Amino acid sequence: MPRLRTIITAAASALTLLLALPGSASAEVSGHFYYSYTDANGDHQVDLYTNQEGECTDVKEVADGDAKFAFSPLNKTTNELWVFTELTCTGDKFILAADAQGTQANKFASYYFVPPRD
């Protein structure tokens, strides 16, 4: 009987610990991210409304070779944004606060939404 009590106590403790651990927060960024790029057809603006935090993302038009770089980042999200001069979040980094805008001089090829700090 003492062995059964030990097993039940251990199982209850494990369940309590499991329920006490925080669940994973949604990794989706709230808000919109805008940027511009230039290709053979002229200037374009992109509105991205589905972004993931904690993941490096290459600017599609740069990665595809349609544009040399993106520029004028506009961060209308609740997350801090890092933009990088090279693909795969390498090169020089520029930090854009939540709800902030960069300039045409802020040329970038990839970006990263910083997860909120607890």
PDB file of C-alpha atoms in Angstrom:
ATOM      1  CA  MET A   1       0.000   0.000   0.000  1.00  0.00           C
ATOM      2  CA  PRO A   2       2.814   2.493   0.736  1.00  0.00           C
ATOM      3  CA  ARG A   3       4.112   1.942  -2.814  1.00  0.00           C
ATOM      4  CA  LEU A   4       0.704   2.874  -4.313  1.00  0.00           C
ATOM      5  CA  ARG A   5       0.598   6.014  -2.177  1.00  0.00           C
ATOM      6  CA  THR A   6       4.082   6.983  -3.445  1.00  0.00           C
ATOM      7  CA  ILE A   7       3.033   6.469  -7.075  1.00  0.00           C
ATOM      8  CA  ILE A   8      -0.148   8.523  -6.621  1.00  0.00           C
ATOM      9  CA  THR A   9       1.790  11.308  -4.869  1.00  0.00           C
ATOM     10  CA  ALA A  10       4.424  11.365  -7.622  1.00  0.00           C
ATOM     11  CA  ALA A  11       1.766  11.468 -10.357  1.00  0.00           C
ATOM     12  CA  ALA A  12      -0.119  14.278  -8.610  1.00  0.00           C
ATOM     13  CA  SER A  13       3.129  16.243  -8.167  1.00  0.00           C
ATOM     14  CA  ALA A  14       4.005  15.824 -11.836  1.00  0.00           C
ATOM     15  CA  LEU A  15       0.547  16.985 -12.891  1.00  0.00           C
ATOM     16  CA  THR A  16       0.774  20.022 -10.602  1.00  0.00           C
ATOM     17  CA  LEU A  17       4.181  20.917 -12.044  1.00  0.00           C
ATOM     18  CA  LEU A  18       2.909  20.514 -15.590  1.00  0.00           C
ATOM     19  CA  LEU A  19      -0.047  22.814 -14.946  1.00  0.00           C
ATOM     20  CA  ALA A  20       2.179  25.400 -13.250  1.00  0.00           C
ATOM     21  CA  LEU A  21       4.512  25.789 -16.232  1.00  0.00           C
ATOM     22  CA  PRO A  22       3.628  28.707 -18.491  1.00  0.00           C
ATOM     23  CA  GLY A  23       2.223  27.781 -21.870  1.00  0.00           C
ATOM     24  CA  SER A  24       3.971  28.925 -24.986  1.00  0.00           C
ATOM     25  CA  ALA A  25       2.831  32.386 -25.982  1.00  0.00           C
ATOM     26  CA  SER A  26       1.641  33.047 -29.472  1.00  0.00           C
ATOM     27  CA  ALA A  27       4.583  33.708 -31.736  1.00  0.00           C
ATOM     28  CA  GLU A  28       2.558  35.894 -34.072  1.00  0.00           C
ATOM     29  CA  VAL A  29       3.326  39.597 -34.063  1.00  0.00           C
ATOM     30  CA  SER A  30       0.385  41.945 -33.604  1.00  0.00           C
ATOM     31  CA  GLY A  31       0.198  44.757 -36.152  1.00  0.00           C
ATOM     32  CA  HIS A  32       1.582  45.578 -39.587  1.00  0.00           C
ATOM     33  CA  PHE A  33       5.102  45.918 -40.949  1.00  0.00           C
ATOM     34  CA  TYR A  34       5.626  47.989 -44.087  1.00  0.00           C
ATOM     35  CA  TYR A  35       8.673  48.437 -46.282  1.00  0.00           C
ATOM     36  CA  SER A  36       9.489  49.636 -49.774  1.00  0.00           C
ATOM     37  CA  TYR A  37      11.688  48.253 -52.518  1.00  0.00           C
ATOM     38  CA  THR A  38      12.595  49.145 -56.075  1.00  0.00           C
ATOM     39  CA  ASP A  39      12.664  46.730 -58.991  1.00  0.00           C
ATOM     40  CA  ALA A  40      12.689  47.070 -62.782  1.00  0.00           C
ATOM     41  CA  ASN A  41       9.074  48.307 -62.651  1.00  0.00           C
ATOM     42  CA  GLY A  42       9.685  51.073 -60.087  1.00  0.00           C
ATOM     43  CA  ASP A  43       8.990  51.555 -56.389  1.00  0.00           C
ATOM     44  CA  HIS A  44       6.628  49.308 -54.420  1.00  0.00           C
ATOM     45  CA  GLN A  45       5.373  49.202 -50.838  1.00  0.00           C
ATOM     46  CA  VAL A  46       4.717  45.934 -49.036  1.00  0.00           C
ATOM     47  CA  ASP A  47       2.303  45.509 -46.123  1.00  0.00           C
ATOM     48  CA  LEU A  48       3.011  42.413 -44.052  1.00  0.00           C
ATOM     49  CA  TYR A  49       0.408  41.647 -41.425  1.00  0.00           C
ATOM     50  CA  THR A  50       1.402  38.097 -40.541  1.00  0.00           C
ATOM     51  CA  ASN A  51       4.853  38.072 -38.982  1.00  0.00           C
ATOM     52  CA  GLN A  52       6.501  35.706 -36.535  1.00  0.00           C
ATOM     53  CA  GLU A  53       8.534  36.853 -33.578  1.00  0.00           C
ATOM     54  CA  GLY A  54      11.864  35.247 -32.824  1.00  0.00           C
ATOM     55  CA  GLU A  55      12.506  34.196 -36.436  1.00  0.00           C
ATOM     56  CA  CYS A  56      14.824  35.734 -39.001  1.00  0.00           C
ATOM     57  CA  THR A  57      12.978  36.551 -42.212  1.00  0.00           C
ATOM     58  CA  ASP A  58      14.606  37.476 -45.506  1.00  0.00           C
ATOM     59  CA  VAL A  59      12.902  40.187 -47.544  1.00  0.00           C
ATOM     60  CA  LYS A  60      11.270  38.106 -50.284  1.00  0.00           C
ATOM     61  CA  GLU A  61      12.071  40.525 -53.094  1.00  0.00           C
ATOM     62  CA  VAL A  62      15.746  40.666 -52.098  1.00  0.00           C
ATOM     63  CA  ALA A  63      16.062  36.903 -51.615  1.00  0.00           C
ATOM     64  CA  ASP A  64      14.422  36.339 -55.024  1.00  0.00           C
ATOM     65  CA  GLY A  65      16.844  38.774 -56.682  1.00  0.00           C
ATOM     66  CA  ASP A  66      14.096  41.204 -57.747  1.00  0.00           C
ATOM     67  CA  ALA A  67      15.511  44.022 -55.597  1.00  0.00           C
ATOM     68  CA  LYS A  68      18.939  44.851 -54.164  1.00  0.00           C
ATOM     69  CA  PHE A  69      17.482  45.906 -50.810  1.00  0.00           C
ATOM     70  CA  ALA A  70      14.350  47.063 -49.032  1.00  0.00           C
ATOM     71  CA  PHE A  71      14.104  50.512 -47.439  1.00  0.00           C
ATOM     72  CA  SER A  72      11.873  52.797 -45.346  1.00  0.00           C
ATOM     73  CA  PRO A  73      10.783  50.237 -42.746  1.00  0.00           C
ATOM     74  CA  LEU A  74       7.616  51.179 -40.870  1.00  0.00           C
ATOM     75  CA  ASN A  75       7.013  49.087 -37.764  1.00  0.00           C
ATOM     76  CA  LYS A  76       3.351  49.393 -36.756  1.00  0.00           C
ATOM     77  CA  THR A  77       3.548  46.368 -34.462  1.00  0.00           C
ATOM     78  CA  THR A  78       3.871  45.939 -30.720  1.00  0.00           C
ATOM     79  CA  ASN A  79       7.332  44.330 -31.061  1.00  0.00           C
ATOM     80  CA  GLU A  80      10.784  45.814 -31.435  1.00  0.00           C
ATOM     81  CA  LEU A  81      12.156  45.145 -34.928  1.00  0.00           C
ATOM     82  CA  TRP A  82      15.740  44.583 -36.021  1.00  0.00           C
ATOM     83  CA  VAL A  83      16.571  45.064 -39.700  1.00  0.00           C
ATOM     84  CA  PHE A  84      19.812  43.771 -41.199  1.00  0.00           C
ATOM     85  CA  THR A  85      21.795  44.843 -44.248  1.00  0.00           C
ATOM     86  CA  GLU A  86      22.358  41.251 -45.385  1.00  0.00           C
ATOM     87  CA  LEU A  87      20.193  38.147 -45.836  1.00  0.00           C
ATOM     88  CA  THR A  88      19.836  35.678 -42.920  1.00  0.00           C
ATOM     89  CA  CYS A  89      19.979  38.508 -40.357  1.00  0.00           C
ATOM     90  CA  THR A  90      23.653  39.241 -40.857  1.00  0.00           C
ATOM     91  CA  GLY A  91      25.548  42.430 -41.549  1.00  0.00           C
ATOM     92  CA  ASP A  92      24.833  45.760 -39.888  1.00  0.00           C
ATOM     93  CA  LYS A  93      21.765  45.945 -37.650  1.00  0.00           C
ATOM     94  CA  PHE A  94      19.335  48.834 -37.229  1.00  0.00           C
ATOM     95  CA  ILE A  95      16.838  48.729 -34.341  1.00  0.00           C
ATOM     96  CA  LEU A  96      13.323  50.039 -34.826  1.00  0.00           C
ATOM     97  CA  ALA A  97      11.107  50.386 -31.754  1.00  0.00           C
ATOM     98  CA  ALA A  98       7.484  49.299 -31.777  1.00  0.00           C
ATOM     99  CA  ASP A  99       5.330  51.801 -33.667  1.00  0.00           C
ATOM    100  CA  ALA A 100       8.329  53.558 -35.242  1.00  0.00           C
ATOM    101  CA  GLN A 101       9.500  54.413 -38.747  1.00  0.00           C
ATOM    102  CA  GLY A 102      12.877  54.247 -40.403  1.00  0.00           C
ATOM    103  CA  THR A 103      13.994  56.342 -43.342  1.00  0.00           C
ATOM    104  CA  GLN A 104      14.816  55.705 -46.964  1.00  0.00           C
ATOM    105  CA  ALA A 105      18.445  55.480 -45.847  1.00  0.00           C
ATOM    106  CA  ASN A 106      17.627  52.375 -43.781  1.00  0.00           C
ATOM    107  CA  LYS A 107      18.406  49.775 -46.439  1.00  0.00           C
ATOM    108  CA  PHE A 108      17.965  46.167 -45.388  1.00  0.00           C
ATOM    109  CA  ALA A 109      17.669  42.595 -46.657  1.00  0.00           C
ATOM    110  CA  SER A 110      16.284  40.729 -43.640  1.00  0.00           C
ATOM    111  CA  TYR A 111      14.474  41.401 -40.385  1.00  0.00           C
ATOM    112  CA  TYR A 112      13.756  39.947 -36.960  1.00  0.00           C
ATOM    113  CA  PHE A 113      10.891  40.717 -34.574  1.00  0.00           C
ATOM    114  CA  VAL A 114      12.160  40.596 -31.003  1.00  0.00           C
ATOM    115  CA  PRO A 115       9.949  38.575 -28.646  1.00  0.00           C
ATOM    116  CA  PRO A 116       8.586  40.641 -25.733  1.00  0.00           C
ATOM    117  CA  ARG A 117      10.705  40.599 -22.607  1.00  0.00           C
ATOM    118  CA  ASP A 118       8.938  39.333 -19.486  1.00  0.00           C
TER     119      ASP A 118
END
